[in-house]
Coordinates of C-alpha atoms (C1' of nucleotides) in Angstrom, one line a residue:
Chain A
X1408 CA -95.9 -6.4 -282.3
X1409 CA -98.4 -4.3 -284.2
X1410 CA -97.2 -2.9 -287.5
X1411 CA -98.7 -0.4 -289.9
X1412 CA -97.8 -2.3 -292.8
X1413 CA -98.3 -6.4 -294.1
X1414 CA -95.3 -8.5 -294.7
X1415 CA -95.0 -10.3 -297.6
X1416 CA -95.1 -13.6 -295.9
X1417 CA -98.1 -13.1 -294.1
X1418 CA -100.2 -11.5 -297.4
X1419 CA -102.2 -14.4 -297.5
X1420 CA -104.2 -14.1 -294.4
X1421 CA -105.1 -10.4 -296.6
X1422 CA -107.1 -11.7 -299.5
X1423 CA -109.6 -8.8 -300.4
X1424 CA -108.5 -6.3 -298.0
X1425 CA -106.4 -3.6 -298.9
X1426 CA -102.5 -3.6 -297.5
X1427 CA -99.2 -1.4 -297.5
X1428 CA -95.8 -3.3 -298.1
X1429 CA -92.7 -1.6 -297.6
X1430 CA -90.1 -3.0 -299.5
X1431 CA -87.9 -2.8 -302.6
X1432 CA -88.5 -3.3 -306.3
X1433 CA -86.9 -6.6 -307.1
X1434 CA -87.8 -6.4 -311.5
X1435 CA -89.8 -5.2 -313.6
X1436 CA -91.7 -5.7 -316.8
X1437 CA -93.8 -3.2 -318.3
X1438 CA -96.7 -3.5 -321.1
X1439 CA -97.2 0.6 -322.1
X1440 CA -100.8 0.4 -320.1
X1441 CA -99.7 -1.8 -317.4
X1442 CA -96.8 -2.6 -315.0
X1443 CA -96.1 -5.7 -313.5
X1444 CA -94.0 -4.8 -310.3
X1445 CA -91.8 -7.8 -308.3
X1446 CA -91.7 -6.6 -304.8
X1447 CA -89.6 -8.0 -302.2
X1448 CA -89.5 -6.9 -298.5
X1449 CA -87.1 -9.4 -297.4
X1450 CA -89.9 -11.9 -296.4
X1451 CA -91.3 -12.8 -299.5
X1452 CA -91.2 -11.5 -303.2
X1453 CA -94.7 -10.6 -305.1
X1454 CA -96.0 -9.0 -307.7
X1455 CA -97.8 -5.5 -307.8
X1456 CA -100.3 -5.3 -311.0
X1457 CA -100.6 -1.5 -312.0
X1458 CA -103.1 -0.9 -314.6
X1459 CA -103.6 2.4 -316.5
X1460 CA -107.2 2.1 -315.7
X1461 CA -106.9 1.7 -312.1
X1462 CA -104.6 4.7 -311.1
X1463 CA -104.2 8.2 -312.3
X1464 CA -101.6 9.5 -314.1
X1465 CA -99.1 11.0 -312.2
X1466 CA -99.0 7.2 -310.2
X1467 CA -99.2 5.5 -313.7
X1468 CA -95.9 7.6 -315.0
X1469 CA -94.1 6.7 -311.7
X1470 CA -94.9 3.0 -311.9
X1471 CA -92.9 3.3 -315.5
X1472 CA -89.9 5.2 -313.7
X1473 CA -89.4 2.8 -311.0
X1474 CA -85.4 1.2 -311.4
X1475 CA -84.2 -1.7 -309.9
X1476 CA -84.0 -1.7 -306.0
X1477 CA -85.7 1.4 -306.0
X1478 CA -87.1 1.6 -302.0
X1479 CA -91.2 1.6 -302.0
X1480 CA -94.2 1.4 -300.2
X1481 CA -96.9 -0.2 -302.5
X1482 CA -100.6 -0.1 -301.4
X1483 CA -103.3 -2.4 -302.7
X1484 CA -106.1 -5.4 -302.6
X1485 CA -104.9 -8.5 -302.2
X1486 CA -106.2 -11.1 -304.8
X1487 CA -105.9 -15.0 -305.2
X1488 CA -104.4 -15.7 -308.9
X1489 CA -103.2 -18.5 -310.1
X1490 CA -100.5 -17.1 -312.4
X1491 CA -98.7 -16.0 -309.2
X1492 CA -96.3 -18.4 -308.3
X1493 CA -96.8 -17.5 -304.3
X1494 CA -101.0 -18.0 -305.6
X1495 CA -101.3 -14.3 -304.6
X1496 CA -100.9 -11.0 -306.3
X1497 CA -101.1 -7.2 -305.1
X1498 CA -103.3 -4.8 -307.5
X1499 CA -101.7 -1.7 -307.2
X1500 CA -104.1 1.3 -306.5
X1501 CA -100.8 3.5 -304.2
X1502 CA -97.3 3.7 -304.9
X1503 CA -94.9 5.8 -303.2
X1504 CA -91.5 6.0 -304.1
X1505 CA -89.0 6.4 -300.5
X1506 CA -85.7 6.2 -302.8
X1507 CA -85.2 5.5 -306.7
X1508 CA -82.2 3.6 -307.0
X1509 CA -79.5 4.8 -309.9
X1510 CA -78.2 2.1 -312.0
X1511 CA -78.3 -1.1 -310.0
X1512 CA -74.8 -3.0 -310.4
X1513 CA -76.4 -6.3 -310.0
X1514 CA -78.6 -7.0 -313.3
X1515 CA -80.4 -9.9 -314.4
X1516 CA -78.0 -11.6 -316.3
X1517 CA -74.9 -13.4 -315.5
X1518 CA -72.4 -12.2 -313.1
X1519 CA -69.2 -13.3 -312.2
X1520 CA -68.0 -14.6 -308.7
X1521 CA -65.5 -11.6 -308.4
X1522 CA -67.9 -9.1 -309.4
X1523 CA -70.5 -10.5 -307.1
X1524 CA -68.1 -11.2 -304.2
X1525 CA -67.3 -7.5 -304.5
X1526 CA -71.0 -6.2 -304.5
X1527 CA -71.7 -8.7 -301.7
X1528 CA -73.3 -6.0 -299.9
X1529 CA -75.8 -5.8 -302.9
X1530 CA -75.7 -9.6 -303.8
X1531 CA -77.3 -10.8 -300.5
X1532 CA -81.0 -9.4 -302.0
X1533 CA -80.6 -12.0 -304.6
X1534 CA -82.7 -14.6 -304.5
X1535 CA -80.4 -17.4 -304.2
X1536 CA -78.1 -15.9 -301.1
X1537 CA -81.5 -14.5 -299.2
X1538 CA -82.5 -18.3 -299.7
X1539 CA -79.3 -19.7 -298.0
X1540 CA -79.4 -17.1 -295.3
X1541 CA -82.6 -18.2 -294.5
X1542 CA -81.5 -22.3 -293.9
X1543 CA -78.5 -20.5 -292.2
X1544 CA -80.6 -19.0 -290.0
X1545 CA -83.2 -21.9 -289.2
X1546 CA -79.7 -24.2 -289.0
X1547 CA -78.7 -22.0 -286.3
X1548 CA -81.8 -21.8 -284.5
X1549 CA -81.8 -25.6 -285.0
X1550 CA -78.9 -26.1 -282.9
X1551 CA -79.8 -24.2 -280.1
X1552 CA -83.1 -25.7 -279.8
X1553 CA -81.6 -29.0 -279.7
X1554 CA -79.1 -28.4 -277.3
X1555 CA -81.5 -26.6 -275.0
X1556 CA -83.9 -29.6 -275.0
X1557 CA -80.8 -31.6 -274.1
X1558 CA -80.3 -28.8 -271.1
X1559 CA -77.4 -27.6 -272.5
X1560 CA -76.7 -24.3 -271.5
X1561 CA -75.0 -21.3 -273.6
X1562 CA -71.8 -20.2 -272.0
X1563 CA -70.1 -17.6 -274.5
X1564 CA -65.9 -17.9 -274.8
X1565 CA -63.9 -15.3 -275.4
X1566 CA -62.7 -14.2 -278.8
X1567 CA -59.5 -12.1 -277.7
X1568 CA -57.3 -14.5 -276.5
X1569 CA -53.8 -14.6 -274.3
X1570 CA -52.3 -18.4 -275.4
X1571 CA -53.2 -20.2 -279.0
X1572 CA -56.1 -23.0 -278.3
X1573 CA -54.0 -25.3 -280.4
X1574 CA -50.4 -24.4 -281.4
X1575 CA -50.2 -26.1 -284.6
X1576 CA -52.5 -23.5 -286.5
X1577 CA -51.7 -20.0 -287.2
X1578 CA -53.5 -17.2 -285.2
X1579 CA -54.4 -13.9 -286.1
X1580 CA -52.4 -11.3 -283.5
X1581 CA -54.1 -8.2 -282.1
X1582 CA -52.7 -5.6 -279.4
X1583 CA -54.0 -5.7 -276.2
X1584 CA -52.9 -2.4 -274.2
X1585 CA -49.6 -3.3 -275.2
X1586 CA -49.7 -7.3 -274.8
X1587 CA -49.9 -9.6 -277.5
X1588 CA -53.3 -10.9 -277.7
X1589 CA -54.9 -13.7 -280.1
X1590 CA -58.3 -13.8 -282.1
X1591 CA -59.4 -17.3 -280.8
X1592 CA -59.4 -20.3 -283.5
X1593 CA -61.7 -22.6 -280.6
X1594 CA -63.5 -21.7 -277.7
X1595 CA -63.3 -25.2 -276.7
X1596 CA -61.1 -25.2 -273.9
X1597 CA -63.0 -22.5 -272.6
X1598 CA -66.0 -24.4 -272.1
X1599 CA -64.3 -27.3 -270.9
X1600 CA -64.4 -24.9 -267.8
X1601 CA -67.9 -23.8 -268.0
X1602 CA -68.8 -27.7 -268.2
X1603 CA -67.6 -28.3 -265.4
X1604 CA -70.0 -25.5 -263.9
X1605 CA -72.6 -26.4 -265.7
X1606 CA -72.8 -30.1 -266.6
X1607 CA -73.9 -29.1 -270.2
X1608 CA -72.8 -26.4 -272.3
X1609 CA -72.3 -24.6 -275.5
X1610 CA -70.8 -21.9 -277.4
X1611 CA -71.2 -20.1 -280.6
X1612 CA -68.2 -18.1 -281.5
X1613 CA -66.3 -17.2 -284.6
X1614 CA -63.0 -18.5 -285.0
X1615 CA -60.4 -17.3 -286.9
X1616 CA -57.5 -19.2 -288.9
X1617 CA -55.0 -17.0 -290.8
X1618 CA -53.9 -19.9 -292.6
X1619 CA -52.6 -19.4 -296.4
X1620 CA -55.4 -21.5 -297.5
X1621 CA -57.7 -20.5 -300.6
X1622 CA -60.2 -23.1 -301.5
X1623 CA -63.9 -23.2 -301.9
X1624 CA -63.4 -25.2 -298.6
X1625 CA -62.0 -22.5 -296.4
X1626 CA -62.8 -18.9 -294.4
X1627 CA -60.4 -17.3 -292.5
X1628 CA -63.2 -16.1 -290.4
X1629 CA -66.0 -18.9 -289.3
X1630 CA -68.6 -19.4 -286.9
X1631 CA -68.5 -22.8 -284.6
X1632 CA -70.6 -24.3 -282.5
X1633 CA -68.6 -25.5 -280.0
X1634 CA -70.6 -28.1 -277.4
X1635 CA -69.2 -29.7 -274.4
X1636 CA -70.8 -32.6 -271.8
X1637 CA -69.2 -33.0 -268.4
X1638 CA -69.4 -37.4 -268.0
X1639 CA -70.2 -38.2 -271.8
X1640 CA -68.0 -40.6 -273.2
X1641 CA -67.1 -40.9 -277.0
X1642 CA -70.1 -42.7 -277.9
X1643 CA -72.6 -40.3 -276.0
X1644 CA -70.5 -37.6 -277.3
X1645 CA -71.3 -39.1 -281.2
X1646 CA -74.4 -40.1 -279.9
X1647 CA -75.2 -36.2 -278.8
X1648 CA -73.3 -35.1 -282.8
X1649 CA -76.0 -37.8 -284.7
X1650 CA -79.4 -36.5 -283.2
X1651 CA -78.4 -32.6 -283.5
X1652 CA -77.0 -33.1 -287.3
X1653 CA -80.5 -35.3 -287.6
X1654 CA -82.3 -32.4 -285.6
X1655 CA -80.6 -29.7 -288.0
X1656 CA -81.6 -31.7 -291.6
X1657 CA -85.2 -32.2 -290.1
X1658 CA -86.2 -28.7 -289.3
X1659 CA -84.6 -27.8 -292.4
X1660 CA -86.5 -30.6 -294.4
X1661 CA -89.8 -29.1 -292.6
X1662 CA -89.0 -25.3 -292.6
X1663 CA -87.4 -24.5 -295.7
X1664 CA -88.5 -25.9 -298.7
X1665 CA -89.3 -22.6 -300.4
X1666 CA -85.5 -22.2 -300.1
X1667 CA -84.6 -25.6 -300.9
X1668 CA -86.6 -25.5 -304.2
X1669 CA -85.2 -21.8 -305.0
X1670 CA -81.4 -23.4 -304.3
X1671 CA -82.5 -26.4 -306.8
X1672 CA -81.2 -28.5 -303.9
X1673 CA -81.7 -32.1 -304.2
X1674 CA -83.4 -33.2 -301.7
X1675 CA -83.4 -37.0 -301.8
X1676 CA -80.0 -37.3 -299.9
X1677 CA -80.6 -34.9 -296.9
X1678 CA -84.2 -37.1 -296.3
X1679 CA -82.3 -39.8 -296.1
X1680 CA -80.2 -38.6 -293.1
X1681 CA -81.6 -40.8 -290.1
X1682 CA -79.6 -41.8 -286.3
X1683 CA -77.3 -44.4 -285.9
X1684 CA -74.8 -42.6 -288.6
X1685 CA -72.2 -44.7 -289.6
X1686 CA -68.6 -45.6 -287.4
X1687 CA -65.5 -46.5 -289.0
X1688 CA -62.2 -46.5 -287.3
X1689 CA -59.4 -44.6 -288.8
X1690 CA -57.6 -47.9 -289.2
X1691 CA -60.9 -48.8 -291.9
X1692 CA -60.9 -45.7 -293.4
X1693 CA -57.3 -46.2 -294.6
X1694 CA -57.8 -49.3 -295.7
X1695 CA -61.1 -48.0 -297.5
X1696 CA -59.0 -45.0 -299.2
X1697 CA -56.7 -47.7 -300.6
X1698 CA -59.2 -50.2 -301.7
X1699 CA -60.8 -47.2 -303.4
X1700 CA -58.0 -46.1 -305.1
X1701 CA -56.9 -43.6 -303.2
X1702 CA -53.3 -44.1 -301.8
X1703 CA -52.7 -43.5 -297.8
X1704 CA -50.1 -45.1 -295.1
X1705 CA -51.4 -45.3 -292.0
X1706 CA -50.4 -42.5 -289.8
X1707 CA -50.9 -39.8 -292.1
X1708 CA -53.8 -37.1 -292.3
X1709 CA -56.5 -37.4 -295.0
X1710 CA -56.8 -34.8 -297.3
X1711 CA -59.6 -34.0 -300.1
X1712 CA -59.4 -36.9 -302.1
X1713 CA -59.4 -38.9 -299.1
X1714 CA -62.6 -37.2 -297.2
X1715 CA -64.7 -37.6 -301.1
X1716 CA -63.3 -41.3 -300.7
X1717 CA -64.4 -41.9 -297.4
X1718 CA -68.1 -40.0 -297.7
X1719 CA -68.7 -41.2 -301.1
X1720 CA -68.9 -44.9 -299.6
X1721 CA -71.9 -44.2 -297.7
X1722 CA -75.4 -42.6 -298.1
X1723 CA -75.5 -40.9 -294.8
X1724 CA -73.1 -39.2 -292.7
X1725 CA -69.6 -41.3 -291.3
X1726 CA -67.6 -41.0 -288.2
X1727 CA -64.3 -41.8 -288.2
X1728 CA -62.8 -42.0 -285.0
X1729 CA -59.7 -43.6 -283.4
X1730 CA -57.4 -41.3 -284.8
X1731 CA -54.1 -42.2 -284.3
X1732 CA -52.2 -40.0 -281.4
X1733 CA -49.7 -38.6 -283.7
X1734 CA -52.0 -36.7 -285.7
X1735 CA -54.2 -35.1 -283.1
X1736 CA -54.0 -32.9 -280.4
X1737 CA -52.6 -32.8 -276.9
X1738 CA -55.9 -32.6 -274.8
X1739 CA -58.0 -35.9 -276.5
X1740 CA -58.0 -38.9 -274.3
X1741 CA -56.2 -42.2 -275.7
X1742 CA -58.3 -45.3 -275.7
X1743 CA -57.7 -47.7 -273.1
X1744 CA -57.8 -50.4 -275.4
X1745 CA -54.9 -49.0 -277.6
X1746 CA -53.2 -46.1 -276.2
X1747 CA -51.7 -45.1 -279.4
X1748 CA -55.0 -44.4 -280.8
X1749 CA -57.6 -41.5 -279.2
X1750 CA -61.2 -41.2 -278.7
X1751 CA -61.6 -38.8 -281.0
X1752 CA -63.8 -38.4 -284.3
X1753 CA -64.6 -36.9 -287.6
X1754 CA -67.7 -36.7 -289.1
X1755 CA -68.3 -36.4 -292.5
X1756 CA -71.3 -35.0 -294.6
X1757 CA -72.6 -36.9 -297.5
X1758 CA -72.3 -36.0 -301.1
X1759 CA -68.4 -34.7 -300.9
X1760 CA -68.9 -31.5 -298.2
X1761 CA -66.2 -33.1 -296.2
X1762 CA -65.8 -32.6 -292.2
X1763 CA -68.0 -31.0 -290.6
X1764 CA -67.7 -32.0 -287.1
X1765 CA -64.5 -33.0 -284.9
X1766 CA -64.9 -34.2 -281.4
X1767 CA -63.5 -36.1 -278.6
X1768 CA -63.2 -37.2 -274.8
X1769 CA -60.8 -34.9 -273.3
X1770 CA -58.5 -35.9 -271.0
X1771 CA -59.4 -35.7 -267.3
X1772 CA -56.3 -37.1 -264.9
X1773 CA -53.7 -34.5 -264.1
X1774 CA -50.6 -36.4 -265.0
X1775 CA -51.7 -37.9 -268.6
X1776 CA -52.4 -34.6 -269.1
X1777 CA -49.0 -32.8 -268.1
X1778 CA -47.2 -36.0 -269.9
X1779 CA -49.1 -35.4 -272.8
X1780 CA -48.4 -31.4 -273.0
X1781 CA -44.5 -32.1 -272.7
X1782 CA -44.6 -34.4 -275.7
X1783 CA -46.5 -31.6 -277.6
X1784 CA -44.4 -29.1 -276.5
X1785 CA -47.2 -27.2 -275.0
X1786 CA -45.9 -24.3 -272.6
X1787 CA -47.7 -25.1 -268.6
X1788 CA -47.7 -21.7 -267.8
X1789 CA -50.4 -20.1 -270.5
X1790 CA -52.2 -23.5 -269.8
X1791 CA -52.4 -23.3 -265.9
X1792 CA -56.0 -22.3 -265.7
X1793 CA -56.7 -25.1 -268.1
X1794 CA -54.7 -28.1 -266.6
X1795 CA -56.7 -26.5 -263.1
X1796 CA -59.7 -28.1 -264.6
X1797 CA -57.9 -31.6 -263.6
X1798 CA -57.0 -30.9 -260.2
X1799 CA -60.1 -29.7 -258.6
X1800 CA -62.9 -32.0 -259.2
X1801 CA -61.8 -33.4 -262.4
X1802 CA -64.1 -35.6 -264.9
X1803 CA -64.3 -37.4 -267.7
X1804 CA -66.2 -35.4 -270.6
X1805 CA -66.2 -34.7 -273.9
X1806 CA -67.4 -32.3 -277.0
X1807 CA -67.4 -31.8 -280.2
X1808 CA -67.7 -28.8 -282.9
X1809 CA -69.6 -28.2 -285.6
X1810 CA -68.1 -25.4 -288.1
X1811 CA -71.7 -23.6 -289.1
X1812 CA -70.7 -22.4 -292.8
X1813 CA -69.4 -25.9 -293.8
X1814 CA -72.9 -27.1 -292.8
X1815 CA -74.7 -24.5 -294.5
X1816 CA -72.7 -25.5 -297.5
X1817 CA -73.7 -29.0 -297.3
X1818 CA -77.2 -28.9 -296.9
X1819 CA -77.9 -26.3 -299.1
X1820 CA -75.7 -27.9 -301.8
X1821 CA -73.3 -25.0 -302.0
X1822 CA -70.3 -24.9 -304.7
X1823 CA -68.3 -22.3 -302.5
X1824 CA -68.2 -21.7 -299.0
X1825 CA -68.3 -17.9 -299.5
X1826 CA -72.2 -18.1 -300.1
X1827 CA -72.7 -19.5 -296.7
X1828 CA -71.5 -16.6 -294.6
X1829 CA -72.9 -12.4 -295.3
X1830 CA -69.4 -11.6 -295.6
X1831 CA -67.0 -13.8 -296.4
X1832 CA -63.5 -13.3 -295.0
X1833 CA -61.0 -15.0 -297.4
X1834 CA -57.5 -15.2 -297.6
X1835 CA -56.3 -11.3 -298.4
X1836 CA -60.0 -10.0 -298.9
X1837 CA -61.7 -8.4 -296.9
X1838 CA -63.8 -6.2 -298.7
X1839 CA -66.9 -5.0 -298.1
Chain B
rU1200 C1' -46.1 -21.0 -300.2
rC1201 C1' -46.6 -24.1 -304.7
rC1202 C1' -49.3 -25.7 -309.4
rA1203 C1' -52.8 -24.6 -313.3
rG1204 C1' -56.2 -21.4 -316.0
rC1205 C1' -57.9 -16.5 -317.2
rG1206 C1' -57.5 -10.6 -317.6
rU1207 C1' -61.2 -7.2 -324.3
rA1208 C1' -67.3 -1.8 -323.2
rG1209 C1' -70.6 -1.0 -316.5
rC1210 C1' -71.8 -6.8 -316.8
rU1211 C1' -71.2 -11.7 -319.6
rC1212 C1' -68.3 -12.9 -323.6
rA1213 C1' -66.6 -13.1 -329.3
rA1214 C1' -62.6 -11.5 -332.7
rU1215 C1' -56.7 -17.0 -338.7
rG1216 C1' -50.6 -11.8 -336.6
rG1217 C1' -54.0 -7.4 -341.0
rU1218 C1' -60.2 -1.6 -339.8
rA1219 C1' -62.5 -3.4 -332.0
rG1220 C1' -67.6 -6.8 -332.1
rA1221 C1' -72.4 -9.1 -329.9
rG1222 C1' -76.0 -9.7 -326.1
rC1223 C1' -77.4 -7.4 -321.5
rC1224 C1' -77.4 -2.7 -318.6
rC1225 C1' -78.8 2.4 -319.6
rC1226 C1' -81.6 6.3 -322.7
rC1227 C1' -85.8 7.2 -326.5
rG1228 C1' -90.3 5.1 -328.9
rG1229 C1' -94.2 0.9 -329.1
rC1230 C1' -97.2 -2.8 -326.6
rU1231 C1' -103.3 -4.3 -320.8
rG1232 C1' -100.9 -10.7 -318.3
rU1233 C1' -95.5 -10.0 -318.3
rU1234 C1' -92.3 -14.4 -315.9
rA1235 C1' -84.1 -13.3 -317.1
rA1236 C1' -91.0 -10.2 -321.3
rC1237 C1' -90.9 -8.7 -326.3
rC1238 C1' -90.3 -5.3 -330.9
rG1239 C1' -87.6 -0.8 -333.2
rG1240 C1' -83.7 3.0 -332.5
rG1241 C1' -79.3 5.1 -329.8
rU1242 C1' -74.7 5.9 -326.3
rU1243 C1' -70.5 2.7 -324.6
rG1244 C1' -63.0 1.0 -325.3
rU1245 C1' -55.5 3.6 -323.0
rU1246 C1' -57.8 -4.8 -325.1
rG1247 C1' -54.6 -5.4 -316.7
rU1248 C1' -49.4 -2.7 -316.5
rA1249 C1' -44.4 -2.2 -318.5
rG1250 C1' -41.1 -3.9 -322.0
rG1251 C1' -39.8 -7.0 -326.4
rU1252 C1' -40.4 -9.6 -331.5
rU1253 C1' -42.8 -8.0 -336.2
rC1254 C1' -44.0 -3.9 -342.0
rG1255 C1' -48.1 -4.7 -338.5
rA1256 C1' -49.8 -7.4 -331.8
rG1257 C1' -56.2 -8.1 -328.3
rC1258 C1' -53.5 -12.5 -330.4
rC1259 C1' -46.4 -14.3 -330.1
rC1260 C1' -42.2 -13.6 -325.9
rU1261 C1' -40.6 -11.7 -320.8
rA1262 C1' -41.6 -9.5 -316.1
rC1263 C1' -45.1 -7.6 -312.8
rC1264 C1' -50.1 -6.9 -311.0
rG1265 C1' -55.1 -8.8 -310.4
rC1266 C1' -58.8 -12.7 -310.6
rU1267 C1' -60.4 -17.9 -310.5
rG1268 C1' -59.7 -23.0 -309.3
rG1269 C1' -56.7 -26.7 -306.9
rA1270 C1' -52.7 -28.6 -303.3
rG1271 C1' -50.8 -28.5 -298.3
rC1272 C1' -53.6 -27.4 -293.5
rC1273 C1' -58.1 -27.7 -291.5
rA1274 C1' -64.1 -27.0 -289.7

RNA sequence: UCCAGCGUAGCUCAAUGGUAGAGCCCCCGGCUGUUAACCGGGUUGUUGUAGGUUCGAGCCCUACCGCUGGAGCCA
């Protein structure tokens, strides 16, 4: 696409020729006889050098009157300068002023999280959250270019659910033309249906929890990246989770070190990340946890101490799997070798960040399934469509999900989860 | 839901139970290489709300509201 106008990102292919950008007016410092202006136009941020010399007036006086995130289109000759910290700067010869801006909420100095969180409209021009929107982005995009080269497919499930994915967690409730209807907390099961139409397949979804949880941890609306492999056993299904977390970290590593660097992420850790990742069983984890000093029976859940525990042992990302039965859910398939364990997993990011992956081989025959929704107390008729999936050409397969902001936080080093996400939906807040 | 900490100017924070303060923002003036620019001057308050103790409360007590962090649960 031809524009009239350079972006910020590309001004280096300008050097000598004169360019428009059209963005807004990040700061400003000002000398009496000339202006240093930093521009930003969402690609890049640079500064415009207006000199009383160099303009007349009327341009000169408006230069001075510019505010803070005043909308402009700035025209000028591009030059190479080594006091720029891009290595470029814009001398300003035009100015045109499309909005000035009245007392800017979001100055220089400090802030705190409330204040922020409630100009979060405002906040996302900052350097620091454009710079983790950015990895967000090229996370995402990561993702779906791995699991495209893998001939995965993208096959979208629902968010307006009839029946809870998994019982134990509390759903959001919505009217449906009169009907109860559910915002979905998975869309696993649904693709457990399109896998079986399509071998390979993925969806990315939000999922909502309306748990009372508040913790730098937790949204009660996050995006997933739900993946799902019609054959795969557990260890192609970790397999599958190692090279797109590797896949992810590397085009990261190669894309976004302007963003890295602006974070102040440490970097050392994510290079480190490199297939095969680490595999404990649950049993070993428990044991770890205890030999670390932090006290567990087995049987029971781990919680944050527990997750720091486990992930602080190692210098690259952990599975845990063989969960034992009690603690998961209906659908994951016990392992042959130990029936009261399951072929299920966790994997946990380095440096703290916790889980950020669960997976596991479904079940695929028709009775261990049926038994195993009795026990749970999972109602047949809600699930019909779902236990279908084992009666007409059933397989073995499996999947896993990846919850996006959780991610976000980890690799860009994060100390809240509401950073990682344009607007965060926390428990009771929900403004902007 | 539970536990802990905090509510003072638009923002970030000070203030032995004894006159309500600073920096930033904003406005005016100065400065041709500034990097959260700098220098001089100026405006800014029902101290979260309601009670109570006291000669006197921003400070002590009670309740409520709000914010922040954590727990449980999870990704």
């Amino acid at each position: 696409m031809k524009l009239g106008w350079t972006y910020i990102e590309d001004i280096g292919q300008h050097v000598g020729r004169t360019v428009t950008v059209k963005g807004w007016l990040y700061a400003k410092r000002s000398s009496g006889k000339i202006h240093f202006l930093q521009l930003r136009d969402g690609t890049g941020v640079i500064q415009g050098v207006m000199a009383r010399n160099d303009v007349d007036e009327t341009t000169f006086e408006l230069g001075g009157s510019l505010t803070q995130e005043s909308s402009v289109e700035v025209t000028g000759p591009v030059r190479e300068d080594s006091r720029a910290p891009s290595g470029y700067e814009l001398t300003v010869t035009g100015l045109k002023v499309v909005q000035l801006a009245k007392d800017y909420p979001i100055t220089p100095k400090e802030h705190g999280p409330a204040f922020l969180m409630e100009h979060r409209h405002l906040w996302l021009r900052s350097s620091k959250q454009h710079a983790i929107l950015r990895v967000r982005d090229t996370i995402e995009q990561a993702i779906h270019g791995y699991l495209h080269s893998q001939g995965f497919i993208h096959t979208p499930a629902p968010i307006l659910t009839p029946t809870a994915c998994e019982g134990t967690t509390t759903l959001f409730q919505t009217d449906y033309f009169g009907e109860p209807a559910f915002l979905s907390q998975s869309g696993q099961m649904y693709i457990e249906a399109t896998a079986a139409a399509f071998g390979k397949v993925y969806t990315f979804t939000p999922a909502f929890r309306a748990e009372k949880s508040k913790t730098r941890r937790h949204l009660t609306e996050l995006w997933m990246m739900d993946a799902e492999a019609s054959y795969f056993t557990h260890e192609e299904n970790m397999q599958c989770q190692e090279e797109m977390v590797c896949a992810v970290v590397g085009k990261v590593l190669a894309e976004c070190q302007t963003e890295l660097k602006t974070l102040e992420r440490d970097t050392a850790m994510l290079e480190k990340i490199r297939a095969p990742f680490h595999r404990i069983s649950y049993k070993q984890a428990v044991e770890l946890c205890n030999k670390a000093g932090v006290p567990i029976e087995y049987g029971e859940d781990f919680g944050a101490p527990h997750d720091t525990a486990i992930a602080g042992s190692f210098d690259r990302p952990v599975f845990v799997d063989r969960f034992p039965t009690t603690i998961k859910s209906f659908y994951m398939q016990p392992d042959p070798r130990d029936p009261s364990v399951v072929l299920g997993s966790d994997l946990y990011a380095t440096e703290g960040y916790g889980e950020i992956i669960g997976g596991s081989e479904r079940i695929h025959d028709l009775d261990l399934l049926l038994r195993k929704m009795e026990e749970h107390q999972v109602p047949y008729e809600p699930y019909k469509w779902y236990v279908d999936l084992r009666r007409y050409g059933s397989v073995p397969h499996a999947g896993f999900g990846i919850g996006i902001e959780r991610t976000v936080s980890w690799i860009c080093g994060l100390q809240h989860i509401r950073e990682a996400i344009p607007f965060a939906r926390m428990l009771e807040k929900i403004y902007p």
